[in-house]
Structures are given as C-alpha cells and as structure tokens.
Amino acid sequence: AQTVTQSQPEMSVQEAETVTLSCTYDTSESDYYLFWYKQPPSRQMILVIRQEAYKQQNATENRFSVNFQKAAKSFSLKISDSQLGDAAMYFCARTQGGSEKLVFGKGTKLTVNP
Amino acid sequence: EADIYQTPRYLVIGTGKKITLECSQTMGHDKMYWYQQDPGMELHLIHYSYGVNSTEKGDLSSESTVSRIRTEHFPLTLESARPSHTSQYLCASSHGSLHQPQHFGDGTRLSIL
C-alpha cells in the first residue's frame, strides 16, 4: 500500500515561534502532487499549501513553507511566526496513481501556546 | 470559505434505519468525493465522482452508496445503518482541471446506536 506517514501525533509551539511538521510518503510514481491541509476543531478542512513533485522549488504561502526532498520522499511544513489561529490538525496528503484521489497521513495535532 | 455544504452536521440514529447524508456545492465543480474519518485518524476515500452519472468506489470498502444526478449534489446513502458505520463523513469537491485542491464541507458526525 502506498502510504503517507506523519511521525508526530502532536506538536506544540509558542506563539510567534517557528514549528516544522514532518511528512514522508511512499510512491513509485515520478509525477504527483503533495498537499498540506489544516482541520481546525469542528471546522472545515482547508488547503494550506500545494507542491508539484516535478517542481524543485519549494512552495510558500505567506507564513507557511515546505521543504520538499523528492529523493528522500519527504515533505515537511514549516510555520513561521505561529499564531493562535494556527492551532489545528494538519494532514499531509498526496495524489495517487496519477488520479485525483488523495492518500492522507494520520495527522499532527498542533497546539499554539500564548 | 468554500461553498460546500453538508447536512446534517450531527446525526444519532438507531440500528437498521436508512440514512442519507447530503452534500451540495455551488462552485460548479465536476469532481466530488466522500471520505470517512474516525476520531484522530486519517481520511479514507470511500466514493468519488468525476461528473454527472459517474460514481466510483474508493480505496476503503464501504456499505454506503452514492448518486450523482446533478453536478452540485452528491448524496451518500446507508440502507441499513449499523454501529460499525459510526464515524465522521466528509464531502469534498474540486475543479475539473487536474490535481486542483479539494474543498471540504464541515462533515457529518454519524452515531449509530
């Protein structure tokens, strides 16, 4: 089975500091897409950032950036200047088999301490 | 905020009942998806549709069924609910272009007694 592994069930960070969430995945494909989604408590899951595997440049969206290491099959998310509103479950996901289907990791619960 | 709506948000119902979980989106997205998510766990794809009259089963086997008669509507039905169906069900949609991000609804938390 092609899996996505998030090795950190829970993480915490102080407000205004930086935190990195890890994600590794298994694939035999050369072209695929990677995503980080955020799921706040009792709220909609929303996209944080997207990375195309054939692009070497790491994606960034304001305070969110990724460290994409294709050979290592690693896709970590860095959150800079953490805010209380960043507290949520974060899920890493990748496309499967050249399709629109996504395979998700188990998630990392991020707590932001004031 | 994405314009995708799920009803009900919460449902507690007895074993053997027929249940339909509603999902509608107003974005004109061709692709729609149903995921099952147990507490603290990952999402598992149970159904998807790439357009009207197109439905496919996902990677996780499910006793539920879906239909796609209209672009904006993708209901999920359980003919006879069982306690093992207790879970959260998330609906999502995406634009027709390849690998566009999926937009999610708020989910339905289903409890079967």
Short mmCIF file of C-alpha atoms in Angstrom, two decimals:
data_model
loop_
_atom_site.label_atom_id
_atom_site.label_comp_id
_atom_site.label_asym_id
_atom_site.label_seq_id
_atom_site.Cartn_x
_atom_site.Cartn_y
_atom_site.Cartn_z
CA ALA A 1 0.00 0.00 0.00
CA GLN A 2 1.22 3.46 -0.80
CA THR A 3 1.28 5.34 2.48
CA VAL A 4 1.77 8.80 3.91
CA THR A 5 3.45 8.92 7.31
CA GLN A 6 3.26 11.74 9.81
CA SER A 7 5.52 10.69 12.65
CA GLN A 8 4.46 13.41 15.09
CA PRO A 9 0.96 12.79 16.50
CA GLU A 10 1.18 16.03 18.49
CA MET A 11 3.33 19.14 18.42
CA SER A 12 3.29 22.37 20.37
CA VAL A 13 4.81 25.78 19.69
CA GLN A 14 4.94 29.12 21.42
CA GLU A 15 3.13 31.96 19.77
CA ALA A 16 5.41 33.85 17.33
CA GLU A 17 7.88 30.99 17.08
CA THR A 18 8.52 28.53 14.25
CA VAL A 19 7.48 24.90 14.07
CA THR A 20 8.09 22.17 11.49
CA LEU A 21 5.72 19.27 10.88
CA SER A 22 7.16 16.22 9.19
CA CYS A 23 5.70 14.05 6.46
CA THR A 24 7.17 11.18 4.48
CA TYR A 25 5.49 9.13 1.80
CA ASP A 26 5.88 6.07 -0.28
CA THR A 27 5.47 6.15 -4.05
CA SER A 28 6.79 4.63 -7.25
CA GLU A 29 5.45 7.47 -9.38
CA SER A 30 7.54 10.29 -10.78
CA ASP A 31 4.79 12.87 -11.10
CA TYR A 32 2.37 13.56 -8.29
CA TYR A 33 1.11 16.35 -6.08
CA LEU A 34 1.54 16.87 -2.36
CA PHE A 35 -0.72 18.85 -0.06
CA TRP A 36 -0.92 20.08 3.48
CA TYR A 37 -4.44 20.54 4.82
CA LYS A 38 -5.48 22.17 8.09
CA GLN A 39 -8.53 20.99 10.07
CA PRO A 40 -9.42 23.34 12.96
CA PRO A 41 -11.64 21.86 15.68
CA SER A 42 -15.20 21.43 14.41
CA ARG A 43 -14.45 23.45 11.29
CA GLN A 44 -13.86 22.83 7.61
CA MET A 45 -10.64 21.30 6.38
CA ILE A 46 -8.83 23.86 4.27
CA LEU A 47 -5.81 23.76 1.98
CA VAL A 48 -2.61 25.21 3.42
CA ILE A 49 -0.15 24.60 0.62
CA ARG A 50 0.38 22.51 -2.51
CA GLN A 51 3.58 21.20 -4.13
CA GLU A 52 4.02 19.69 -7.58
CA ALA A 53 6.58 16.91 -7.48
CA TYR A 54 8.25 17.85 -10.74
CA LYS A 55 8.98 21.35 -9.42
CA GLN A 56 12.17 21.60 -7.40
CA GLN A 57 11.31 24.97 -5.92
CA ASN A 58 9.67 24.71 -2.51
CA ALA A 59 6.17 26.13 -2.31
CA THR A 60 5.45 29.03 0.04
CA GLU A 61 2.23 30.72 1.15
CA ASN A 62 2.82 33.65 3.48
CA ARG A 63 3.96 32.16 6.82
CA PHE A 64 3.76 28.60 5.51
CA SER A 65 6.52 26.95 3.53
CA VAL A 66 7.55 23.42 2.68
CA ASN A 67 10.83 21.58 2.50
CA PHE A 68 10.33 19.13 -0.35
CA GLN A 69 13.00 16.47 -0.72
CA LYS A 70 11.90 14.31 -3.63
CA ALA A 71 14.66 11.71 -3.41
CA ALA A 72 14.02 11.26 0.31
CA LYS A 73 10.24 11.36 -0.24
CA SER A 74 9.92 13.98 2.45
CA PHE A 75 7.52 16.91 2.55
CA SER A 76 7.72 18.90 5.78
CA LEU A 77 5.68 22.00 6.60
CA LYS A 78 7.24 24.99 8.33
CA ILE A 79 5.00 27.51 10.06
CA SER A 80 6.74 30.78 10.89
CA ASP A 81 5.54 33.37 13.40
CA SER A 82 2.95 30.93 14.76
CA GLN A 83 -0.42 32.38 15.68
CA LEU A 84 -3.15 31.10 17.98
CA GLY A 85 -5.33 30.53 14.93
CA ASP A 86 -2.82 28.03 13.59
CA ALA A 87 -3.90 25.51 16.21
CA ALA A 88 -5.46 22.59 14.33
CA MET A 89 -4.93 19.10 12.97
CA TYR A 90 -2.60 19.17 10.00
CA PHE A 91 -2.83 16.46 7.38
CA CYS A 92 -0.29 15.66 4.71
CA ALA A 93 -1.67 14.11 1.52
CA ARG A 94 -0.52 13.01 -1.90
CA THR A 95 -2.24 12.17 -5.14
CA GLN A 96 -2.45 8.53 -6.06
CA GLY A 97 -1.86 6.80 -9.35
CA GLY A 98 -1.99 9.93 -11.47
CA SER A 99 -5.58 10.45 -10.39
CA GLU A 100 -7.40 12.98 -8.27
CA LYS A 101 -7.61 10.52 -5.38
CA LEU A 102 -5.74 11.56 -2.25
CA VAL A 103 -3.97 9.42 0.33
CA PHE A 104 -3.79 11.09 3.73
CA GLY A 105 -1.48 10.74 6.70
CA LYS A 106 -2.86 10.28 10.21
CA GLY A 107 -2.38 13.95 11.04
CA THR A 108 -0.44 16.06 13.54
CA LYS A 109 -2.27 17.99 16.22
CA LEU A 110 -0.64 21.38 16.62
CA THR A 111 -1.12 23.37 19.81
CA VAL A 112 -0.08 27.02 19.93
CA ASN A 113 0.72 28.31 23.40
CA PRO A 114 0.24 32.02 24.18
CA GLU B 1 -14.63 29.84 2.67
CA ALA B 2 -15.55 27.07 0.24
CA ASP B 3 -19.17 26.82 -0.81
CA ILE B 4 -19.79 23.21 0.00
CA TYR B 5 -22.48 22.22 2.43
CA GLN B 6 -23.20 19.05 4.33
CA THR B 7 -26.35 18.18 6.25
CA PRO B 8 -26.95 17.15 8.90
CA ARG B 9 -23.89 18.16 10.95
CA TYR B 10 -24.72 15.59 13.61
CA LEU B 11 -26.96 12.53 13.48
CA VAL B 12 -27.69 9.98 16.18
CA ILE B 13 -29.94 7.19 14.97
CA GLY B 14 -30.85 3.61 15.71
CA THR B 15 -29.62 0.46 14.02
CA GLY B 16 -31.43 -0.59 10.86
CA LYS B 17 -32.51 2.87 9.76
CA LYS B 18 -31.95 4.16 6.25
CA ILE B 19 -29.78 7.27 6.23
CA THR B 20 -28.95 9.81 3.56
CA LEU B 21 -26.15 12.29 4.11
CA GLU B 22 -26.48 15.34 1.91
CA CYS B 23 -23.67 17.20 0.16
CA SER B 24 -24.08 20.16 -2.14
CA GLN B 25 -21.62 22.57 -3.71
CA THR B 26 -22.25 25.83 -5.52
CA MET B 27 -18.86 26.13 -7.24
CA GLY B 28 -19.76 24.13 -10.34
CA HIS B 29 -17.06 21.57 -9.58
CA ASP B 30 -17.13 18.42 -11.69
CA LYS B 31 -15.37 16.23 -9.14
CA MET B 32 -16.79 15.26 -5.79
CA TYR B 33 -15.63 12.91 -3.05
CA TRP B 34 -16.76 11.24 0.16
CA TYR B 35 -14.28 10.45 2.91
CA GLN B 36 -14.69 8.57 6.16
CA GLN B 37 -12.70 9.79 9.15
CA ASP B 38 -12.62 8.14 12.56
CA PRO B 39 -11.62 10.36 15.52
CA GLY B 40 -7.93 11.23 15.47
CA MET B 41 -7.36 9.24 12.32
CA GLU B 42 -6.68 9.88 8.66
CA LEU B 43 -9.28 10.35 5.98
CA HIS B 44 -10.15 7.38 3.80
CA LEU B 45 -11.76 7.83 0.39
CA ILE B 46 -14.97 5.77 0.12
CA HIS B 47 -16.61 7.21 -3.05
CA TYR B 48 -15.84 9.67 -5.79
CA SER B 49 -17.42 11.11 -8.89
CA TYR B 50 -15.88 12.86 -11.86
CA GLY B 51 -19.18 14.12 -13.21
CA VAL B 52 -22.89 13.54 -13.58
CA ASN B 53 -23.84 9.85 -13.72
CA SER B 54 -20.25 8.89 -12.85
CA THR B 55 -19.51 7.23 -9.50
CA GLU B 56 -16.67 5.01 -8.35
CA LYS B 57 -15.76 3.25 -5.13
CA GLY B 58 -12.75 4.50 -3.22
CA ASP B 59 -9.95 2.66 -1.51
CA LEU B 60 -11.85 1.91 1.69
CA SER B 61 -14.66 -0.57 1.29
CA SER B 62 -17.97 0.89 2.39
CA GLU B 63 -21.52 -0.41 2.53
CA SER B 64 -22.78 3.02 1.54
CA THR B 65 -23.88 4.05 -1.94
CA VAL B 66 -23.81 7.36 -3.76
CA SER B 67 -25.50 9.01 -6.71
CA ARG B 68 -24.65 11.96 -8.93
CA ILE B 69 -27.72 13.07 -10.82
CA ARG B 70 -26.87 16.75 -10.69
CA THR B 71 -23.46 18.40 -10.75
CA GLU B 72 -23.99 20.18 -7.46
CA HIS B 73 -25.40 17.29 -5.45
CA PHE B 74 -23.66 14.11 -4.23
CA PRO B 75 -25.68 12.33 -1.53
CA LEU B 76 -24.46 9.28 0.36
CA THR B 77 -26.91 6.61 1.49
CA LEU B 78 -26.74 3.82 4.03
CA GLU B 79 -29.66 1.42 3.50
CA SER B 80 -29.46 -0.14 6.96
CA ALA B 81 -27.27 1.62 9.49
CA ARG B 82 -25.12 -0.39 11.91
CA PRO B 83 -22.92 0.67 14.85
CA SER B 84 -19.85 0.00 12.69
CA HIS B 85 -20.94 2.90 10.49
CA THR B 86 -20.36 5.34 13.34
CA SER B 87 -17.81 7.85 12.06
CA GLN B 88 -17.38 11.29 10.56
CA TYR B 89 -18.16 11.63 6.86
CA LEU B 90 -16.54 14.43 4.89
CA CYS B 91 -17.62 15.57 1.45
CA ALA B 92 -15.26 17.42 -0.88
CA SER B 93 -15.20 18.81 -4.38
CA SER B 94 -12.59 20.04 -6.84
CA HIS B 95 -12.34 21.84 -10.15
CA GLY B 96 -12.19 19.81 -13.34
CA SER B 97 -8.53 20.59 -14.06
CA LEU B 98 -6.03 18.01 -12.91
CA HIS B 99 -4.80 18.00 -9.33
CA GLN B 100 -6.70 21.02 -8.13
CA PRO B 101 -7.09 21.30 -4.35
CA GLN B 102 -10.16 19.74 -2.83
CA HIS B 103 -12.62 21.92 -0.94
CA PHE B 104 -14.22 20.26 2.07
CA GLY B 105 -17.54 20.53 3.82
CA ASP B 106 -17.96 20.71 7.58
CA GLY B 107 -18.64 16.98 7.79
CA THR B 108 -21.41 14.88 9.29
CA ARG B 109 -20.77 13.15 12.59
CA LEU B 110 -22.83 9.96 12.50
CA SER B 111 -23.55 7.83 15.55
CA ILE B 112 -25.46 4.59 15.20
CA LEU B 113 -26.86 3.21 18.43
#
